[in-house]
Coordinates of N, CA, C and O in Angstrom, one line a residue:
M1425 N -6.8 165.0 170.5 CA -6.6 166.4 170.9 C -6.5 166.6 172.4 O -7.2 165.9 173.1
T1426 N -5.8 167.5 172.8 CA -5.6 167.7 174.3 C -6.7 168.6 174.8 O -7.3 169.4 174.0
D1427 N -6.9 168.6 176.1 CA -7.8 169.5 176.8 C -7.4 171.0 176.5 O -8.3 171.9 176.5
D1428 N -6.1 171.3 176.2 CA -5.7 172.6 176.0 C -6.1 173.1 174.6 O -6.1 174.3 174.3
F1429 N -6.6 172.2 173.7 CA -7.0 172.7 172.4 C -8.6 172.5 172.2 O -9.2 173.4 171.7
E1430 N -9.1 171.5 172.7 CA -10.5 171.2 172.6 C -11.4 171.9 173.7 O -10.8 172.3 174.7
G1431 N -12.7 171.9 173.5 CA -13.6 172.3 174.5 C -13.7 173.8 174.7 O -13.1 174.6 174.0
E1432 N -14.4 174.2 175.7 CA -14.8 175.6 175.9 C -13.6 176.4 176.3 O -13.6 177.6 176.2
F1433 N -12.5 175.8 176.8 CA -11.3 176.5 177.1 C -10.1 176.3 176.2 O -9.0 176.7 176.4
G1434 N -10.4 175.7 175.0 CA -9.3 175.4 174.1 C -8.6 176.6 173.7 O -9.2 177.7 173.4
R1435 N -7.3 176.5 173.6 CA -6.4 177.7 173.2 C -5.8 177.4 171.9 O -5.6 176.3 171.5
L1436 N -5.5 178.5 171.2 CA -4.8 178.4 170.0 C -3.5 177.7 170.2 O -2.8 178.0 171.1
E1437 N -3.2 176.8 169.3 CA -1.9 176.0 169.4 C -0.9 176.5 168.4 O -1.2 176.3 167.2
I1438 N 0.2 177.0 168.8 CA 1.2 177.4 167.9 C 2.1 176.2 167.6 O 2.6 175.6 168.5
L1439 N 2.3 176.0 166.3 CA 3.2 174.9 165.9 C 4.6 175.3 165.5 O 5.5 174.6 165.7
D1440 N 4.7 176.6 165.1 CA 6.0 177.2 164.7 C 6.0 178.6 165.3 O 5.4 179.5 164.7
Y1441 N 6.6 178.7 166.5 CA 6.6 180.0 167.2 C 7.3 181.1 166.4 O 6.8 182.2 166.3
T1442 N 8.4 180.8 165.7 CA 9.1 181.8 165.0 C 8.3 182.3 163.8 O 8.2 183.5 163.6
A1443 N 7.7 181.4 163.1 CA 6.9 181.8 161.9 C 5.7 182.6 162.3 O 5.3 183.6 161.7
F1444 N 5.0 182.2 163.5 CA 3.9 182.9 163.9 C 4.3 184.3 164.4 O 3.7 185.3 164.1
G1445 N 5.4 184.4 165.1 CA 6.0 185.7 165.5 C 6.3 186.6 164.3 O 6.1 187.8 164.4
R1446 N 6.9 186.0 163.3 CA 7.2 186.8 162.1 C 5.9 187.3 161.5 O 5.9 188.5 161.0
L1447 N 4.8 186.5 161.4 CA 3.5 187.1 160.9 C 3.0 188.2 161.7 O 2.6 189.3 161.2
I1448 N 3.1 188.1 163.1 CA 2.7 189.2 163.9 C 3.5 190.4 163.7 O 3.0 191.6 163.5
A1449 N 4.8 190.3 163.5 CA 5.7 191.4 163.3 C 5.4 192.0 161.9 O 5.3 193.3 161.8
D1450 N 5.1 191.2 160.9 CA 4.8 191.8 159.6 C 3.5 192.5 159.6 O 3.4 193.6 159.0
W1451 N 2.5 192.0 160.3 CA 1.2 192.7 160.5 C 1.4 194.0 161.2 O 0.9 195.1 160.9
A1452 N 2.2 194.0 162.3 CA 2.4 195.2 163.2 C 3.1 196.3 162.4 O 2.9 197.5 162.7
M1453 N 4.0 195.9 161.5 CA 4.8 196.9 160.8 C 4.2 197.2 159.4 O 4.9 197.9 158.6
D1454 N 3.0 196.8 159.2 CA 2.3 197.0 157.9 C 3.0 196.5 156.7 O 2.9 197.0 155.6
R1455 N 3.8 195.4 156.9 CA 4.4 194.7 155.8 C 3.4 193.9 155.0 O 3.5 193.6 153.8
K1456 N 2.4 193.4 155.8 CA 1.3 192.6 155.2 C 0.0 193.1 155.9 O 0.0 193.5 157.1
P1457 N -1.1 193.1 155.2 CA -2.4 193.4 155.8 C -2.8 192.3 156.8 O -2.7 191.2 156.5
W1458 N -3.3 192.7 158.0 CA -3.7 191.7 158.9 C -5.0 191.1 158.5 O -5.8 191.7 157.7
P1459 N -5.3 189.9 159.0 CA -6.5 189.3 158.6 C -7.8 190.0 159.1 O -7.8 190.5 160.2
E1460 N -8.8 190.0 158.2 CA -10.0 190.7 158.6 C -11.1 189.8 159.1 O -12.1 190.2 159.6
S1461 N -10.8 188.5 159.0 CA -11.8 187.5 159.5 C -11.1 186.3 160.1 O -9.9 186.1 159.8
L1462 N -11.7 185.5 160.9 CA -11.1 184.3 161.5 C -10.8 183.3 160.3 O -9.8 182.7 160.4
E1463 N -11.7 183.3 159.4 CA -11.4 182.4 158.2 C -10.2 182.8 157.5 O -9.4 181.9 157.1
E1464 N -10.0 184.1 157.3 CA -8.7 184.5 156.6 C -7.5 184.2 157.5 O -6.5 183.7 157.0
F1465 N -7.6 184.4 158.8 CA -6.5 184.1 159.7 C -6.2 182.6 159.6 O -5.0 182.2 159.5
K1466 N -7.2 181.7 159.7 CA -7.0 180.3 159.6 C -6.3 179.9 158.3 O -5.4 179.1 158.2
S1467 N -6.7 180.6 157.2 CA -6.1 180.2 155.9 C -4.6 180.6 155.8 O -3.9 180.0 155.1
I1468 N -4.2 181.6 156.7 CA -2.8 182.0 156.7 C -2.0 181.0 157.6 O -0.9 180.7 157.3
V1469 N -2.6 180.6 158.8 CA -1.8 179.9 159.8 C -1.9 178.4 159.7 O -1.0 177.7 160.2
E1470 N -3.1 177.9 159.3 CA -3.3 176.4 159.3 C -2.8 175.8 158.0 O -3.0 176.5 156.9
P1471 N -2.2 174.7 157.9 CA -2.0 173.7 159.0 C -0.6 173.8 159.6 O -0.3 173.1 160.6
D1472 N 0.3 174.6 159.1 CA 1.7 174.5 159.5 C 2.2 175.4 160.6 O 3.1 175.1 161.3
I1473 N 1.5 176.6 160.8 CA 2.0 177.6 161.8 C 1.2 177.5 163.1 O 1.8 177.5 164.2
A1474 N -0.1 177.3 163.0 CA -0.9 177.3 164.2 C -2.2 176.6 163.9 O -2.6 176.4 162.7
R1475 N -2.9 176.1 165.0 CA -4.2 175.5 164.8 C -5.2 176.3 165.7 O -4.9 176.7 166.8
V1476 N -6.3 176.7 165.1 CA -7.3 177.5 165.8 C -8.4 176.6 166.4 O -8.9 175.7 165.6
P1477 N -8.6 176.6 167.7 CA -9.6 175.7 168.3 C -11.0 176.0 167.8 O -11.3 177.1 167.4
P1478 N -11.8 175.0 167.8 CA -13.2 175.1 167.3 C -14.0 176.1 168.1 O -15.0 176.7 167.5
R1479 N -13.7 176.4 169.4 CA -14.5 177.4 170.1 C -14.4 178.8 169.6 O -15.2 179.6 169.9
M1480 N -13.3 179.1 168.9 CA -13.1 180.5 168.4 C -14.0 180.8 167.2 O -13.9 180.0 166.2
K1481 N -14.7 181.8 167.3 CA -15.7 182.2 166.2 C -15.4 183.4 165.5 O -15.9 183.7 164.4
A1482 N -14.5 184.3 166.0 CA -14.2 185.6 165.4 C -12.8 186.0 165.8 O -12.2 185.4 166.7
I1483 N -12.3 187.0 165.1 CA -11.0 187.6 165.5 C -11.2 189.1 165.6 O -12.0 189.7 164.9
H1484 N -10.5 189.7 166.6 CA -10.5 191.1 166.8 C -9.0 191.6 166.9 O -8.3 191.2 167.8
V1485 N -8.6 192.3 165.9 CA -7.2 192.8 165.9 C -7.1 194.2 166.5 O -7.9 195.0 166.1
V1486 N -6.2 194.4 167.4 CA -6.0 195.7 168.0 C -4.5 196.0 168.0 O -3.7 195.2 168.3
Q1487 N -4.2 197.2 167.6 CA -2.8 197.7 167.7 C -2.8 199.0 168.4 O -3.1 200.1 167.8
P1488 N -2.4 199.0 169.7 CA -2.3 200.3 170.4 C -1.0 201.0 170.0 O -0.2 200.5 169.3
N1489 N -1.0 202.3 170.4 CA 0.3 203.0 170.2 C 1.0 203.1 171.5 O 0.5 202.6 172.5
Q1490 N 2.2 203.7 171.5 CA 3.0 203.7 172.7 C 2.5 204.6 173.8 O 3.0 204.5 174.9
E1491 N 1.4 205.3 173.5 CA 0.9 206.2 174.5 C -0.3 205.6 175.3 O -0.8 206.1 176.2
I1492 N -0.7 204.4 174.8 CA -1.9 203.7 175.4 C -1.5 202.4 176.0 O -0.8 201.6 175.3
F1493 N -1.8 202.1 177.2 CA -1.6 200.9 177.8 C -2.9 200.1 177.8 O -4.0 200.5 178.2
Y1494 N -2.9 198.9 177.1 CA -4.1 198.0 177.0 C -4.0 197.0 178.1 O -3.1 196.2 178.2
L1495 N -4.9 197.1 179.1 CA -5.0 196.1 180.1 C -6.0 195.1 179.7 O -7.2 195.3 179.7
R1496 N -5.4 194.0 179.2 CA -6.2 192.9 178.6 C -6.5 191.9 179.7 O -5.6 191.2 180.2
L1497 N -7.7 191.8 180.1 CA -8.1 190.8 181.2 C -8.5 189.5 180.6 O -9.1 189.4 179.5
P1498 N -8.1 188.4 181.3 CA -8.5 187.1 180.8 C -10.0 186.8 181.0 O -10.6 187.5 181.9
P1499 N -10.6 186.0 180.2 CA -12.0 185.6 180.5 C -12.1 185.1 181.9 O -11.3 184.3 182.4
K1500 N -13.2 185.5 182.6 CA -13.4 185.1 184.0 C -13.4 183.6 184.2 O -12.8 183.1 185.1
K1501 N -14.1 182.9 183.3 CA -14.2 181.4 183.4 C -12.8 180.8 183.3 O -12.5 179.8 184.0
M1502 N -12.0 181.3 182.4 CA -10.7 180.7 182.2 C -9.7 180.9 183.4 O -9.0 180.0 183.8
I1503 N -9.7 182.1 183.9 CA -8.8 182.3 185.1 C -9.3 181.6 186.3 O -8.5 181.0 187.1
T1504 N -10.6 181.5 186.5 CA -11.2 180.8 187.6 C -10.8 179.3 187.5 O -10.3 178.7 188.5
R1505 N -11.0 178.8 186.3 CA -10.6 177.3 186.1 C -9.2 177.1 186.3 O -8.8 176.1 187.0
S1506 N -8.3 177.9 185.8 CA -6.9 177.7 186.0 C -6.4 177.8 187.4 O -5.7 177.0 187.9
L1507 N -6.9 178.8 188.2 CA -6.6 179.0 189.6 C -7.0 177.8 190.4 O -6.3 177.3 191.2
E1508 N -8.2 177.3 190.1 CA -8.7 176.1 190.8 C -7.9 174.9 190.5 O -7.5 174.1 191.3
R1509 N -7.5 174.7 189.2 CA -6.7 173.6 188.8 C -5.3 173.6 189.4 O -4.8 172.6 189.9
F1510 N -4.7 174.8 189.4 CA -3.4 174.9 190.0 C -3.4 174.7 191.5 O -2.5 174.2 192.1
A1511 N -4.4 175.3 192.1 CA -4.5 175.1 193.6 C -4.7 173.6 194.0 O -4.1 173.2 195.0
E1512 N -5.4 172.9 193.2 CA -5.5 171.4 193.4 C -4.2 170.7 193.3 O -3.8 169.9 194.1
R1513 N -3.4 171.1 192.3 CA -2.1 170.5 192.1 C -1.2 170.9 193.3 O -0.4 170.1 193.7
D1514 N -1.3 172.1 193.7 CA -0.5 172.6 194.8 C -0.8 171.8 196.1 O 0.1 171.4 196.8
K1515 N -2.1 171.5 196.3 CA -2.6 170.8 197.5 C -2.0 169.4 197.4 O -1.6 168.8 198.4
K1516 N -2.1 168.8 196.3 CA -1.6 167.4 196.1 C -0.1 167.3 196.2 O 0.5 166.3 196.5
G1517 N 0.5 168.4 195.8 CA 2.0 168.4 195.7 C 2.5 167.7 194.5 O 3.7 167.3 194.4
S1518 N 1.6 167.4 193.6 CA 2.1 166.7 192.3 C 1.1 167.1 191.2 O 0.1 167.8 191.4
G1519 N 1.4 166.5 190.1 CA 0.6 166.8 188.9 C 1.5 167.2 187.7 O 2.7 167.4 187.9
P1520 N 0.9 167.4 186.6 CA 1.7 167.8 185.4 C 2.4 169.1 185.7 O 1.8 170.0 186.4
R1521 N 3.6 169.3 185.2 CA 4.3 170.5 185.3 C 3.6 171.7 184.6 O 3.0 171.4 183.6
Y1522 N 3.8 172.9 185.0 CA 3.2 174.0 184.3 C 3.9 174.1 182.9 O 5.1 174.0 182.8
Q1523 N 3.1 174.2 181.9 CA 3.6 174.1 180.6 C 4.0 175.5 180.0 O 3.2 176.4 180.1
V1524 N 5.2 175.6 179.5 CA 5.7 176.8 178.8 C 6.2 176.3 177.5 O 6.6 175.2 177.3
P1525 N 6.1 177.2 176.5 CA 6.6 176.8 175.1 C 8.1 176.4 175.2 O 8.9 176.9 176.0
P1526 N 8.4 175.4 174.4 CA 9.8 174.8 174.5 C 10.9 175.7 174.1 O 12.0 175.5 174.6
F1527 N 10.6 176.8 173.4 CA 11.7 177.7 173.0 C 12.3 178.4 174.2 O 13.5 178.8 174.1
Y1528 N 11.6 178.5 175.3 CA 12.2 179.2 176.5 C 13.4 178.3 177.0 O 14.5 178.8 177.3
A1529 N 13.2 177.0 177.1 CA 14.2 176.1 177.5 C 15.4 176.1 176.5 O 16.5 176.0 176.9
D1530 N 15.0 176.1 175.2 CA 16.0 176.1 174.2 C 17.0 177.3 174.4 O 18.2 177.2 174.3
M1531 N 16.4 178.5 174.7 CA 17.3 179.7 174.8 C 18.0 179.6 176.2 O 19.2 179.9 176.2
V1532 N 17.3 179.3 177.3 CA 17.9 179.4 178.6 C 18.9 178.2 178.8 O 20.0 178.5 179.3
C1533 N 18.6 177.0 178.4 CA 19.4 175.9 178.6 C 20.4 175.6 177.4 O 21.2 174.7 177.5
G1534 N 20.2 176.3 176.3 CA 21.0 176.1 175.2 C 20.8 174.8 174.5 O 21.6 174.3 173.8
D1535 N 19.5 174.2 174.7 CA 19.2 172.9 174.0 C 19.2 173.0 172.5 O 19.5 172.1 171.8
E1536 N 18.8 174.2 172.0 CA 18.8 174.4 170.6 C 19.3 175.8 170.3 O 19.1 176.7 171.1
A1537 N 20.1 176.0 169.3 CA 20.7 177.3 169.0 C 19.7 178.2 168.3 O 19.4 178.0 167.2
L1538 N 19.1 179.1 169.1 CA 18.2 180.1 168.6 C 18.9 181.4 168.5 O 19.7 181.8 169.3
T1539 N 18.7 182.1 167.3 CA 19.2 183.4 167.2 C 18.4 184.3 168.1 O 17.3 184.0 168.6
H1540 N 18.9 185.5 168.4 CA 18.2 186.4 169.3 C 16.9 186.8 168.5 O 15.9 187.0 169.2
T1541 N 17.0 187.0 167.2 CA 15.8 187.3 166.5 C 14.7 186.2 166.5 O 13.5 186.5 166.8
D1542 N 15.1 185.0 166.4 CA 14.1 183.9 166.4 C 13.5 183.8 167.8 O 12.3 183.5 168.0
F1543 N 14.3 184.0 168.9 CA 13.8 184.0 170.2 C 12.8 185.1 170.4 O 11.7 184.9 171.0
F1544 N 13.2 186.3 170.0 CA 12.3 187.5 170.1 C 11.0 187.2 169.4 O 9.9 187.4 169.9
L1545 N 11.0 186.7 168.2 CA 9.8 186.4 167.4 C 9.0 185.4 168.1 O 7.7 185.4 168.1
S1546 N 9.6 184.4 168.6 CA 8.9 183.3 169.4 C 8.2 183.9 170.6 O 7.1 183.5 170.9
R1547 N 8.9 184.8 171.3 CA 8.2 185.5 172.4 C 7.0 186.3 172.0 O 6.0 186.4 172.6
V1548 N 7.2 187.0 170.8 CA 6.1 187.8 170.3 C 4.9 186.9 170.1 O 3.7 187.2 170.4
A1549 N 5.1 185.7 169.5 CA 4.0 184.8 169.2 C 3.4 184.4 170.5 O 2.2 184.3 170.6
D1550 N 4.2 184.0 171.5 CA 3.7 183.5 172.8 C 2.9 184.6 173.5 O 1.7 184.4 173.9
Y1551 N 3.4 185.8 173.6 CA 2.6 186.8 174.4 C 1.4 187.4 173.6 O 0.5 187.9 174.2
T1552 N 1.4 187.2 172.3 CA 0.3 187.6 171.5 C -0.9 186.7 171.8 O -2.1 187.2 171.9
I1553 N -0.7 185.4 172.0 CA -1.9 184.5 172.2 C -2.0 184.1 173.6 O -3.0 183.4 173.9
S1554 N -1.1 184.5 174.5 CA -1.2 184.0 175.9 C -2.5 184.4 176.6 O -3.0 185.6 176.4
I1555 N -3.0 183.5 177.3 CA -4.2 183.7 178.1 C -4.2 182.8 179.3 O -3.4 181.9 179.3
C1556 N -4.9 183.1 180.3 CA -4.8 182.3 181.6 C -5.2 180.9 181.4 O -6.4 180.6 181.3
M1557 N -4.3 180.0 181.3 CA -4.5 178.6 181.2 C -3.8 177.9 182.2 O -3.4 176.9 182.3

């Protein structure tokens, strides 16, 4: 397992961005009831759509309306760690490249033929789980 999945900063790993985005869209549009517990969420997404890191103990589903702006702040420890890690890489002038989900390159570079709907759903999946890493 990678550092991005394990440990106190482990993040949810999406294995199929389009499928995960479709789930989010279905929940948002009331096509399916959203999960009421982390165990229910895991039963829906694991093992083929996403993996939930061991550090996650609960789920909190929020759906704002178009009149409310939700300013979602990243956990203090995570943003601090990420800024320190990237500053170190900047100082060295080297290190692993900043990771973005592969579907961005697929759409921008044309490496894989994504429909506009699949790209949109993949983006929904990405920004739903994105956090400062």
